[in-house]
XYZ file of C-alpha atoms in Angstrom:
320
model
C 94.556 113.546 71.918
C 91.031 111.861 70.589
C 90.508 108.224 72.479
C 87.599 106.634 70.317
C 84.378 108.956 71.646
C 86.497 110.695 74.238
C 89.070 113.416 73.412
C 91.324 115.180 75.451
C 93.239 117.901 75.456
C 96.376 118.766 76.800
C 96.140 122.385 78.863
C 98.611 123.037 80.819
C 101.408 122.554 83.284
C 102.377 123.407 86.751
C 105.580 123.469 88.588
C 108.987 123.271 88.104
C 111.658 120.030 89.792
C 113.720 121.772 92.588
C 114.208 120.928 96.167
C 112.877 123.364 98.009
C 110.326 126.521 97.241
C 107.642 126.920 94.915
C 108.764 124.063 93.434
C 107.767 119.952 93.967
C 110.390 117.223 94.286
C 109.501 113.885 94.406
C 105.866 113.898 94.071
C 103.332 111.160 95.566
C 100.547 112.247 95.414
C 97.601 115.318 95.160
C 94.023 116.253 95.680
C 92.083 119.137 94.423
C 89.547 121.648 96.484
C 86.209 122.120 94.727
C 87.647 126.169 95.010
C 90.901 124.618 92.762
C 93.386 124.931 95.180
C 95.585 121.977 95.023
C 97.194 120.534 97.528
C 100.252 118.279 96.243
C 101.660 115.955 98.136
C 105.873 116.011 98.073
C 107.577 112.619 99.435
C 111.006 115.044 98.918
C 113.993 113.145 99.122
C 115.597 111.617 102.084
C 118.980 113.809 101.645
C 116.838 116.154 102.230
C 114.669 115.312 105.222
C 111.456 117.662 103.034
C 108.875 115.752 103.391
C 105.649 118.619 102.623
C 102.215 119.921 101.447
C 102.403 121.787 98.490
C 99.961 124.680 98.283
C 98.495 125.904 94.640
C 95.955 126.732 92.528
C 95.345 125.507 89.051
C 95.982 128.458 87.852
C 99.449 128.179 88.998
C 99.152 130.844 92.084
C 101.585 129.550 94.537
C 100.369 130.065 98.064
C 102.669 127.653 100.863
C 103.248 124.887 101.622
C 103.445 123.074 105.163
C 104.804 119.729 106.763
C 108.137 118.839 108.413
C 109.880 115.690 108.854
C 110.250 113.219 111.817
C 108.382 110.705 113.507
C 106.432 113.034 116.066
C 102.655 113.531 116.202
C 101.803 115.666 112.931
C 105.329 115.268 111.257
C 106.027 112.829 108.084
C 108.781 110.895 106.462
C 107.522 108.674 103.530
C 104.220 110.184 102.446
C 101.875 108.460 100.069
C 98.108 109.021 99.872
C 96.016 112.309 99.874
C 92.739 113.146 99.999
C 90.462 115.677 101.419
C 86.742 115.078 103.311
C 84.080 118.096 102.760
C 84.924 120.169 105.959
C 88.023 121.519 104.604
C 90.676 118.098 106.482
C 93.355 116.541 104.662
C 93.951 112.511 105.257
C 97.654 112.004 104.524
C 98.956 108.221 104.720
C 102.373 107.443 105.899
C 104.372 104.562 104.654
C 107.349 104.948 107.268
C 105.122 106.018 110.477
C 102.642 103.390 109.491
C 99.694 105.945 110.287
C 96.457 108.348 108.556
C 96.788 112.144 109.906
C 94.670 114.706 109.469
C 95.160 118.005 109.197
C 92.872 120.984 108.716
C 94.135 122.916 105.135
C 95.668 126.121 106.756
C 98.370 122.789 107.951
C 97.267 122.685 111.917
C 97.842 119.252 112.947
C 94.320 117.552 114.250
C 95.437 114.017 114.785
C 96.333 110.629 113.377
C 96.216 107.214 114.407
C 97.791 103.847 113.128
C 101.028 101.488 113.812
C 102.716 98.968 112.343
C 101.158 95.806 112.089
C 98.638 93.402 111.201
C 95.677 93.187 113.170
C 92.649 95.535 112.411
C 93.540 99.177 112.495
C 97.412 98.165 111.678
C 99.302 99.192 108.576
C 102.344 97.997 106.949
C 102.910 100.517 104.477
C 99.384 102.528 103.902
C 99.408 104.170 100.715
C 96.344 105.036 98.508
C 93.637 106.693 100.217
C 90.022 108.108 99.478
C 86.148 108.398 100.508
C 83.658 105.672 99.948
C 80.339 106.886 99.277
C 79.296 106.852 102.361
C 81.675 109.142 103.938
C 84.574 106.415 104.929
C 87.580 106.012 104.648
C 89.162 103.339 102.259
C 93.109 102.875 103.041
C 95.359 100.385 100.846
C 97.277 98.596 103.095
C 100.145 97.677 100.777
C 102.132 95.249 102.891
C 99.360 93.509 104.621
C 97.572 93.016 101.341
C 94.055 94.445 102.082
C 91.898 97.336 102.255
C 91.135 98.675 105.014
C 87.579 100.807 105.601
C 88.101 103.237 108.396
C 85.593 106.455 110.215
C 86.980 109.502 109.687
C 87.871 109.366 113.909
C 89.641 106.183 113.066
C 88.047 103.565 113.682
C 87.922 100.283 112.176
C 85.101 99.461 109.856
C 85.897 96.353 108.208
C 88.435 95.102 105.468
C 88.957 93.338 102.915
C 91.948 91.577 100.227
C 94.376 88.562 101.332
C 97.953 87.728 99.779
C 97.757 86.349 96.862
C 97.335 86.399 92.403
C 93.495 84.886 92.811
C 90.382 87.132 92.464
C 89.958 89.394 95.117
C 93.864 88.366 96.623
C 96.464 90.991 96.512
C 99.969 91.506 96.513
C 100.842 95.216 97.560
C 98.046 97.657 96.403
C 99.092 100.758 95.780
C 95.783 102.679 94.581
C 92.325 102.694 95.463
C 89.523 105.020 93.798
C 85.437 104.902 94.223
C 83.320 105.257 91.292
C 79.844 107.660 91.325
C 77.875 104.789 91.859
C 80.134 103.410 95.006
C 82.302 100.798 93.584
C 86.000 100.510 94.271
C 88.596 99.523 92.296
C 92.176 99.196 93.310
C 95.701 98.489 91.567
C 96.922 95.618 92.349
C 100.890 96.589 92.214
C 102.885 93.622 91.571
C 100.327 91.700 90.218
C 100.023 94.048 87.706
C 96.600 94.327 87.204
C 93.340 96.393 88.527
C 90.415 94.584 90.421
C 87.140 96.004 90.921
C 84.652 95.598 93.741
C 81.478 96.268 95.352
C 80.942 99.365 97.909
C 80.814 96.027 100.512
C 84.009 94.513 98.714
C 82.778 91.664 97.229
C 84.454 90.853 94.277
C 83.774 91.758 90.267
C 86.063 91.574 88.237
C 89.880 92.105 87.094
C 92.080 93.572 83.885
C 96.061 93.524 83.439
C 98.672 91.448 83.264
C 102.534 92.555 83.322
C 103.348 94.182 80.268
C 103.683 96.895 77.874
C 101.144 96.863 75.372
C 97.252 97.818 75.650
C 95.385 97.019 78.787
C 98.775 95.300 79.956
C 100.734 97.300 83.314
C 104.384 97.699 84.889
C 103.599 98.387 88.479
C 100.844 100.418 88.270
C 100.243 103.026 90.799
C 97.290 105.319 91.782
C 93.988 105.938 89.958
C 90.891 107.916 89.886
C 87.537 107.364 88.193
C 85.566 110.304 86.816
C 81.754 110.703 86.335
C 81.502 109.192 82.968
C 82.703 105.886 84.943
C 86.506 105.954 82.731
C 89.065 104.690 84.722
C 92.563 106.687 84.940
C 95.325 104.520 85.911
C 98.923 105.583 86.162
C 100.713 103.270 84.960
C 104.161 104.046 86.493
C 107.166 102.004 85.085
C 105.238 102.065 81.461
C 105.194 105.878 81.869
C 101.776 106.641 80.836
C 98.119 106.901 81.462
C 96.410 104.705 80.791
C 91.770 105.045 80.668
C 89.997 102.097 80.449
C 85.897 101.974 80.553
C 84.421 100.690 83.601
C 84.619 96.962 82.934
C 88.481 97.022 81.745
C 87.907 97.776 78.180
C 90.720 99.762 77.127
C 89.816 103.641 75.613
C 93.732 104.977 75.168
C 96.469 105.968 76.966
C 98.473 109.412 78.209
C 102.270 110.104 77.470
C 102.855 113.687 77.989
C 102.536 116.983 76.026
C 104.049 119.201 79.094
C 105.047 122.840 78.048
C 107.166 125.040 80.087
C 105.532 125.754 83.254
C 105.045 130.092 84.494
C 107.462 128.538 87.688
C 109.874 127.508 85.561
C 109.780 130.400 82.192
C 110.391 132.650 85.773
C 113.072 130.590 86.977
C 114.987 130.994 83.161
C 114.065 133.971 82.455
C 115.944 135.192 85.595
C 119.015 132.499 84.633
C 119.440 132.723 81.362
C 122.875 130.021 81.683
C 120.224 127.461 82.842
C 118.651 127.848 79.971
C 121.491 127.601 77.969
C 121.936 124.250 79.189
C 118.143 122.999 78.562
C 118.858 124.200 74.920
C 121.953 121.881 74.639
C 120.665 118.798 76.675
C 119.673 115.743 75.078
C 116.964 113.648 73.914
C 114.883 117.005 73.859
C 112.052 115.221 72.482
C 111.343 113.588 75.953
C 110.953 116.598 77.821
C 107.521 116.944 77.645
C 106.835 113.311 78.553
C 106.141 111.007 81.496
C 108.366 110.186 83.550
C 107.524 107.162 86.591
C 103.872 108.908 87.644
C 102.756 108.407 90.738
C 99.111 109.226 90.789
C 96.097 110.767 88.560
C 92.849 112.817 89.533
C 89.337 114.069 87.895
C 87.835 117.096 89.566
C 84.432 117.866 88.307
C 85.936 120.060 85.637
C 86.168 117.070 82.902
C 90.050 117.819 83.872
C 92.596 114.786 84.632
C 95.808 115.938 86.817
C 98.602 113.925 86.280
C 101.676 113.700 89.042
C 104.382 113.349 86.541
C 106.485 112.331 89.781
C 110.257 112.302 88.569
C 110.257 115.267 86.742
C 108.908 117.519 89.832
C 105.717 118.674 87.362
C 101.538 118.049 87.558
C 100.281 117.902 83.307
C 96.500 119.213 83.053
C 94.161 117.554 80.139
C 90.616 118.304 79.476
C 88.133 115.926 78.765
C 86.328 117.478 75.815
């Protein structure tokens, strides 16, 4: 797909929808390491109580998973966002437990911080999480309508934002991303817009409104910024990822071109009856399309990873 002067090529799909094992169910977010290992955050379903971190490679090699359901230290209920530091520690937000939890990449629990509330350092549905240019964590504190900044030890540094529709105000911020120059981008979920701030949280600009057209949103969720300062927004209820330059000029969108993943193909080869059901399903033209994507991430190799949440898969594009 060519978007103005940028060419995006669909590459492959990872995953299949199932509630256990080498599969995904109700995904929230992902992070990719420098050695091409994917840590995929699964929210799961309440009937199965199966939130977890699924681990695989970009080349679809299954590695394993970790995570357990509950409210005790190190347990998860509604995991929402995930990021990775240079010391290979994973930081995960949990909207139910109102905490940031820290694990190593083997799944060993290290620490956690946070509790429900609106005071400094407290949370009400923490969602997106990422690092700023100084090695501090930015957390979208959704129902407190602010972005909080912490050290990796959980010490509060500063915050910005308040409830409202004006410049620099939020109504349930969901995603947060940082550019290579340190600018901060926030997906303002209920205001259906993106806001851009300096590294210190000073308002710069905004774009978007409610709708289905180019540059409009219907509940923007996760977002990221690549090395060329292109901004990718998971436009959740419009079932697409929109792409902008750093000033909010619309460049294009990705709506999904998924093919069968290796995992899915192996399952169907072993279960011909399931393949028969697939061949007789209604609306086969929709099989490859995105359905409520919740997050999008870019790596250093020009790849775009879309969390196709409600279809239990990741769609990967390459930027030419």
